[in-house]
Amino acid sequence: MGLTSETTVYVMAALAVICVALLVVLWPRFAQQGLRQVLGRLAAIVMTQVVIIAAFACWLNSSYQFFGSWGELFGHVETAPIGVTQAGANGAGTVDGVAVKGALVRPAPDEQLSRVSGLPTGPAAVNGRVESVKVIGRRTGVVDPAFVYLPPQYFQKAYQRQRFPVIVALSGYPGSIFNLAQYLRVSQTAGELQKSGQMQPTIMVMIRPTIAPPRDTECVDVPGGPQTETFLAKDLPDALKSAYRVGHDASAWGVMGYSSGGSCALQLTMRDPQVYTTAAALSPDYKVKDDPTTGNLFGSGPGRVNRINGHDLMWRLKHLPAPQVSVLVADSKHGERGYPQTLAFIKAVKAPMRVASILPGHGSHNFPTWVREMPPALKWMNQQLTFPQDVVPRHHKKKTVIAARPGTDQDPLRADGTEPTPTATTHR
């Protein structure tokens, strides 16, 4: 039985019912005086409570997909397969005899994807498609699950040699790609905006930054530990470029996320502007700190302080040259604790960096709030990213690269002060 399967939930619920029934039936036997009877009562109560809590935890995990397997729950992380990769002329190849795309992206079981509502159906050239894959980190050895939304144009003959902009969407902790697809509705929202002409055809990649579950590694290369930043800033772009027709220039790459995923999006854009030039962060933090879920992220020794400062975005804005990137931050004035920090971040940004904001009057740190913020965030990102004119080369021709701005109005979105639909405000 899989950890997230309905069978597991039903079995645990049945065990909880049985334990409660046994407790009621056997309780008179434990009512007598004596050490054995007292210990029996304690054991029965503890066992019943544990099974009830376990059943509830299984249901909660099945609903929100915090952990996708028993191995993840107990900290057993899959690593990349070891073997010789033979890549063909079309970019496909094999790893230990398993067919993969570009040898760094391979198909994955779609158990989670099949439970997501509102995904495109029918001909891919008409409605687009969402693929379930695993991304293999060439440098880090990480294997991370992902959903990839490909717009209809990706499958149309007129675009068969065209590359596309890409937005990487990151979940919070201990979230999953299921949360991104089902509750944040990343591909559904992007598809609706693209279909209505409010967003250029864009590839959406849904992935989790938790590469070593259950540990929360944020977006940090942990000394002697998981290399999360390297995976997201180097391995992931390399893998996607080897498997899909995505732009090769950083101006075609954006990253977004909610909660700690939003923090990670800001970290990646400000620390790796040669990879990501645009970020949208919904309810982020602006400093990475150690806590019980992260453990020691920065190591020890003389370099620890520099590593801590390097992941403090307010420190970076004060002490380092501002990167030439565009970021959007979203926080609610009432209902979220990070609103003052978001205002301070907006005030601290200086040229050539640009910042926009979505600051609704009311909202909470939850999916209903982030779903409201998604359309304006995506439309704003659309205005920042270039639509690459990189032409996929024929085998006998050299590739040409021409960067072009998207064919949409370049004026930033302005706040109209109305609710419930938030808008983006650009700060200069």
Tab-separated table of C-alpha atoms in Angstrom, residues 106-391:
chain	number	residue	atom	x	y	z
A	106	ARG	CA	12.244	10.811	-17.508
A	107	PRO	CA	8.572	9.851	-17.319
A	108	ALA	CA	7.187	9.194	-13.846
A	109	PRO	CA	4.037	7.446	-12.586
A	110	ASP	CA	1.077	9.804	-12.691
A	111	GLU	CA	-0.661	8.626	-9.511
A	112	GLN	CA	-0.732	12.161	-8.104
A	113	LEU	CA	-1.432	13.806	-11.449
A	114	SER	CA	-4.484	11.632	-12.025
A	115	ARG	CA	-6.039	13.103	-8.864
A	116	VAL	CA	-5.674	16.718	-10.009
A	117	SER	CA	-8.869	18.345	-11.274
A	118	GLY	CA	-9.149	20.762	-14.168
A	119	LEU	CA	-6.165	19.560	-16.191
A	120	PRO	CA	-6.282	19.874	-20.000
A	121	THR	CA	-7.825	16.966	-21.876
A	122	GLY	CA	-8.244	16.163	-25.528
A	123	PRO	CA	-5.761	16.994	-28.313
A	124	ALA	CA	-2.553	18.522	-26.924
A	125	ALA	CA	-2.319	20.901	-29.907
A	126	VAL	CA	-5.670	22.381	-28.847
A	127	ASN	CA	-5.598	22.302	-25.054
A	128	GLY	CA	-1.973	21.658	-24.059
A	129	ARG	CA	-0.764	18.866	-21.797
A	130	VAL	CA	0.622	18.273	-18.303
A	131	GLU	CA	3.358	15.630	-17.959
A	132	SER	CA	4.491	13.810	-14.810
A	133	VAL	CA	8.284	13.452	-14.819
A	134	LYS	CA	11.332	13.032	-12.628
A	135	VAL	CA	14.209	15.480	-12.958
A	136	ILE	CA	17.691	14.046	-12.535
A	137	GLY	CA	20.349	16.356	-11.111
A	138	ARG	CA	23.583	15.808	-13.010
A	139	ARG	CA	25.706	17.601	-10.379
A	140	THR	CA	23.813	16.846	-7.187
A	141	GLY	CA	22.497	13.329	-7.858
A	142	VAL	CA	19.034	14.499	-6.782
A	143	VAL	CA	15.931	12.969	-8.355
A	144	ASP	CA	12.926	15.246	-7.853
A	145	PRO	CA	9.354	14.761	-9.147
A	146	ALA	CA	7.828	17.482	-11.303
A	147	PHE	CA	4.747	18.322	-13.348
A	148	VAL	CA	5.373	20.126	-16.630
A	149	TYR	CA	2.626	22.090	-18.391
A	150	LEU	CA	3.173	22.446	-22.141
A	151	PRO	CA	0.922	24.996	-23.917
A	152	PRO	CA	-1.001	24.050	-27.086
A	153	GLN	CA	1.462	25.947	-29.281
A	154	TYR	CA	4.215	23.577	-28.173
A	155	PHE	CA	2.524	20.839	-30.218
A	156	GLN	CA	1.491	22.937	-33.223
A	157	LYS	CA	3.359	22.670	-36.487
A	158	ALA	CA	3.857	26.418	-36.783
A	159	TYR	CA	5.871	26.351	-33.531
A	160	GLN	CA	7.736	23.088	-34.051
A	161	ARG	CA	11.155	24.783	-34.014
A	162	GLN	CA	10.205	27.500	-31.517
A	163	ARG	CA	11.519	27.710	-27.982
A	164	PHE	CA	9.283	28.958	-25.158
A	165	PRO	CA	9.671	30.990	-21.952
A	166	VAL	CA	9.520	28.955	-18.765
A	167	ILE	CA	8.281	29.662	-15.247
A	168	VAL	CA	9.356	27.349	-12.413
A	169	ALA	CA	6.744	27.137	-9.629
A	170	LEU	CA	7.977	26.063	-6.182
A	171	SER	CA	5.899	24.622	-3.361
A	172	GLY	CA	6.263	25.579	0.275
A	173	TYR	CA	7.406	23.238	3.049
A	174	PRO	CA	6.496	20.434	3.417
A	175	GLY	CA	4.356	20.893	0.317
A	176	SER	CA	4.393	18.916	-2.877
A	177	ILE	CA	3.841	19.281	-6.596
A	178	PHE	CA	0.310	17.996	-5.985
A	179	ASN	CA	-0.372	21.153	-3.951
A	180	LEU	CA	0.900	23.304	-6.811
A	181	ALA	CA	-1.323	21.557	-9.329
A	182	GLN	CA	-4.471	20.951	-7.274
A	183	TYR	CA	-4.644	23.798	-4.758
A	184	LEU	CA	-2.562	26.620	-6.268
A	185	ARG	CA	-3.852	25.636	-9.753
A	186	VAL	CA	-0.661	26.687	-11.518
A	187	SER	CA	-1.244	25.017	-14.888
A	188	GLN	CA	-5.005	25.670	-14.887
A	189	THR	CA	-4.537	29.408	-14.244
A	190	ALA	CA	-1.707	29.731	-16.768
A	191	GLY	CA	-3.727	27.857	-19.370
A	192	GLU	CA	-6.760	30.115	-18.908
A	193	LEU	CA	-4.638	33.277	-19.145
A	194	GLN	CA	-2.846	32.031	-22.243
A	195	LYS	CA	-6.087	30.967	-23.904
A	196	SER	CA	-7.596	34.418	-23.327
A	197	GLY	CA	-4.505	36.181	-24.690
A	198	GLN	CA	-3.479	37.692	-21.349
A	199	MET	CA	-0.289	35.637	-21.222
A	200	GLN	CA	2.109	34.459	-23.902
A	201	PRO	CA	2.527	30.699	-24.430
A	202	THR	CA	4.713	29.640	-21.500
A	203	ILE	CA	5.947	26.326	-20.120
A	204	MET	CA	5.119	25.914	-16.426
A	205	VAL	CA	7.282	23.585	-14.320
A	206	MET	CA	5.911	22.592	-10.905
A	207	ILE	CA	8.571	21.228	-8.552
A	208	ARG	CA	9.310	21.088	-4.829
A	209	PRO	CA	12.451	22.602	-3.260
A	210	THR	CA	12.385	19.911	-0.536
A	211	ILE	CA	14.976	17.655	-2.179
A	212	ALA	CA	15.900	15.746	1.006
A	213	PRO	CA	12.596	15.083	2.803
A	214	PRO	CA	11.654	15.354	5.564
A	215	ARG	CA	14.394	17.967	6.054
A	216	ASP	CA	13.619	21.542	5.027
A	217	THR	CA	16.754	22.682	3.205
A	218	GLU	CA	15.223	25.959	1.979
A	219	CYS	CA	17.272	27.138	-1.051
A	220	VAL	CA	20.655	26.538	0.513
A	221	ASP	CA	23.694	24.514	-0.485
A	222	VAL	CA	24.233	22.936	2.935
A	223	PRO	CA	27.941	22.384	3.686
A	224	GLY	CA	28.448	18.635	3.527
A	225	GLY	CA	24.705	18.156	2.913
A	226	PRO	CA	21.960	18.606	0.302
A	227	GLN	CA	22.814	21.066	-2.462
A	228	THR	CA	19.417	22.647	-3.039
A	229	GLU	CA	20.539	25.876	-4.698
A	230	THR	CA	22.796	24.001	-7.104
A	231	PHE	CA	19.939	21.676	-8.040
A	232	LEU	CA	17.454	24.499	-8.697
A	233	ALA	CA	19.886	26.973	-10.270
A	234	LYS	CA	21.990	24.556	-12.360
A	235	ASP	CA	20.679	21.003	-12.540
A	236	LEU	CA	17.030	21.875	-13.145
A	237	PRO	CA	17.633	24.390	-15.982
A	238	ASP	CA	20.123	22.033	-17.650
A	239	ALA	CA	17.671	19.140	-17.449
A	240	LEU	CA	14.783	21.179	-18.859
A	241	LYS	CA	16.906	22.558	-21.686
A	242	SER	CA	17.927	19.023	-22.621
A	243	ALA	CA	14.335	17.759	-22.698
A	244	TYR	CA	12.095	20.619	-23.812
A	245	ARG	CA	12.176	23.527	-26.228
A	246	VAL	CA	12.734	26.214	-23.591
A	247	GLY	CA	14.603	29.479	-24.002
A	248	HIS	CA	18.328	29.365	-23.347
A	249	ASP	CA	18.668	32.995	-22.251
A	250	ALA	CA	17.977	34.026	-18.649
A	251	SER	CA	15.519	36.688	-19.848
A	252	ALA	CA	13.103	33.848	-20.716
A	253	TRP	CA	13.290	32.264	-17.236
A	254	GLY	CA	11.191	33.106	-14.194
A	255	VAL	CA	10.538	31.444	-10.835
A	256	MET	CA	7.636	31.777	-8.431
A	257	GLY	CA	6.392	30.159	-5.233
A	258	TYR	CA	4.289	30.456	-2.115
A	259	SER	CA	5.442	30.626	1.521
A	260	SER	CA	8.978	29.159	1.745
A	261	GLY	CA	8.744	28.466	-1.998
A	262	GLY	CA	8.287	32.203	-2.503
A	263	SER	CA	11.315	32.852	-0.296
A	264	CYS	CA	13.241	30.417	-2.459
A	265	ALA	CA	12.104	32.210	-5.636
A	266	LEU	CA	13.519	35.507	-4.347
A	267	GLN	CA	16.731	33.840	-3.208
A	268	LEU	CA	17.297	32.227	-6.609
A	269	THR	CA	16.629	35.406	-8.570
A	270	MET	CA	18.770	37.675	-6.424
A	271	ARG	CA	21.609	35.165	-5.971
A	272	ASP	CA	21.524	33.640	-9.468
A	273	PRO	CA	20.413	36.437	-11.839
A	274	GLN	CA	22.251	34.752	-14.709
A	275	VAL	CA	19.682	31.938	-14.480
A	276	TYR	CA	16.416	33.602	-13.373
A	277	THR	CA	15.646	37.255	-14.102
A	278	THR	CA	12.082	37.380	-12.776
A	279	ALA	CA	10.479	36.162	-9.533
A	280	ALA	CA	7.022	36.254	-7.963
A	281	ALA	CA	6.906	35.491	-4.242
A	282	LEU	CA	3.591	34.962	-2.460
A	283	SER	CA	3.882	35.437	1.330
A	284	PRO	CA	7.669	35.015	1.467
A	285	ASP	CA	10.289	35.463	4.150
A	286	TYR	CA	13.374	37.520	3.406
A	287	LYS	CA	15.943	35.682	5.491
A	288	VAL	CA	16.812	31.991	5.788
A	289	LYS	CA	17.237	30.876	9.404
A	290	ASP	CA	17.963	27.604	11.147
A	291	ASP	CA	15.033	25.957	12.895
A	292	PRO	CA	14.074	22.415	13.995
A	293	THR	CA	12.943	21.482	10.459
A	294	THR	CA	16.106	22.749	8.751
A	295	GLY	CA	18.868	21.685	11.099
A	296	ASN	CA	22.191	23.451	10.601
A	297	LEU	CA	21.983	24.960	7.099
A	298	PHE	CA	25.167	27.016	7.160
A	299	GLY	CA	27.788	24.763	8.730
A	300	SER	CA	30.402	26.062	11.112
A	301	GLY	CA	33.763	27.765	10.969
A	302	PRO	CA	34.771	31.193	9.673
A	303	GLY	CA	32.528	31.006	6.592
A	304	ARG	CA	29.286	30.540	8.528
A	305	VAL	CA	28.558	34.265	8.998
A	306	ASN	CA	29.117	34.980	5.294
A	307	ARG	CA	26.797	32.134	4.321
A	308	ILE	CA	24.100	33.410	6.677
A	309	ASN	CA	24.419	36.966	5.349
A	310	GLY	CA	24.341	35.712	1.775
A	311	HIS	CA	20.862	34.304	2.359
A	312	ASP	CA	19.589	37.431	4.137
A	313	LEU	CA	17.982	39.446	1.330
A	314	MET	CA	17.807	42.667	3.355
A	315	TRP	CA	21.526	42.361	4.093
A	316	ARG	CA	22.220	41.796	0.388
A	317	LEU	CA	20.242	44.889	-0.602
A	318	LYS	CA	22.176	46.983	1.904
A	319	HIS	CA	25.699	45.689	1.316
A	320	LEU	CA	25.858	44.273	-2.242
A	321	PRO	CA	25.182	45.743	-5.690
A	322	ALA	CA	21.561	45.245	-6.685
A	323	PRO	CA	21.101	42.601	-9.406
A	324	GLN	CA	19.352	43.551	-12.652
A	325	VAL	CA	16.211	41.519	-12.002
A	326	SER	CA	12.481	42.085	-11.518
A	327	VAL	CA	10.633	40.699	-8.505
A	328	LEU	CA	7.050	40.751	-7.294
A	329	VAL	CA	6.118	40.282	-3.638
A	330	ALA	CA	2.623	39.638	-2.271
A	331	ASP	CA	1.427	39.982	1.320
A	332	SER	CA	-1.880	40.859	2.968
A	333	LYS	CA	-2.110	43.911	5.223
A	334	HIS	CA	-4.448	42.123	7.642
A	335	GLY	CA	-4.153	38.388	8.233
A	336	GLU	CA	-0.454	37.778	7.509
A	337	ARG	CA	2.499	38.440	9.797
A	338	GLY	CA	5.005	39.321	7.085
A	339	TYR	CA	3.393	42.549	5.866
A	340	PRO	CA	5.833	44.960	7.653
A	341	GLN	CA	8.833	42.971	6.370
A	342	THR	CA	7.421	43.108	2.834
A	343	LEU	CA	7.059	46.891	3.008
A	344	ALA	CA	10.638	47.160	4.283
A	345	PHE	CA	11.869	44.972	1.413
A	346	ILE	CA	10.040	47.092	-1.172
A	347	LYS	CA	11.567	50.251	0.299
A	348	ALA	CA	15.081	48.740	0.305
A	349	VAL	CA	15.111	47.758	-3.389
A	350	LYS	CA	17.245	50.023	-5.552
A	351	ALA	CA	18.036	50.253	-9.263
A	352	PRO	CA	18.731	48.419	-11.482
A	353	MET	CA	16.561	45.947	-9.555
A	354	ARG	CA	12.806	46.481	-9.914
A	355	VAL	CA	10.027	45.451	-7.537
A	356	ALA	CA	6.257	45.167	-7.886
A	357	SER	CA	3.740	44.224	-5.225
A	358	ILE	CA	0.318	42.732	-4.590
A	359	LEU	CA	-0.883	44.032	-1.218
A	360	PRO	CA	-4.539	43.128	-0.634
A	361	GLY	CA	-6.218	44.502	2.461
A	362	HIS	CA	-7.196	41.112	3.835
A	363	GLY	CA	-5.908	37.576	3.385
A	364	SER	CA	-4.326	34.695	5.213
A	365	HIS	CA	-1.320	32.450	4.784
A	366	ASN	CA	-3.282	29.905	2.769
A	367	PHE	CA	-4.226	28.706	-0.704
A	368	PRO	CA	-7.409	30.790	-1.130
A	369	THR	CA	-5.303	33.933	-0.752
A	370	TRP	CA	-2.561	32.714	-3.084
A	371	VAL	CA	-5.068	31.563	-5.719
A	372	ARG	CA	-6.454	35.127	-5.825
A	373	GLU	CA	-2.945	36.477	-6.294
A	374	MET	CA	-1.945	34.020	-9.017
A	375	PRO	CA	-3.556	35.684	-12.098
A	376	PRO	CA	-2.048	39.165	-11.546
A	377	ALA	CA	1.288	37.592	-10.592
A	378	LEU	CA	1.420	35.524	-13.780
A	379	LYS	CA	0.331	38.436	-15.957
A	380	TRP	CA	3.064	40.579	-14.402
A	381	MET	CA	5.674	37.874	-14.986
A	382	ASN	CA	4.491	37.613	-18.577
A	383	GLN	CA	5.382	41.269	-19.078
A	384	GLN	CA	8.906	40.773	-17.750
A	385	LEU	CA	9.900	37.597	-19.602
A	386	THR	CA	11.019	37.672	-23.209
A	387	PHE	CA	9.491	35.302	-25.708
A	388	PRO	CA	12.675	33.661	-27.015
A	389	GLN	CA	13.284	33.533	-30.735
A	390	ASP	CA	15.885	30.795	-30.279
A	391	VAL	CA	15.279	28.539	-33.233
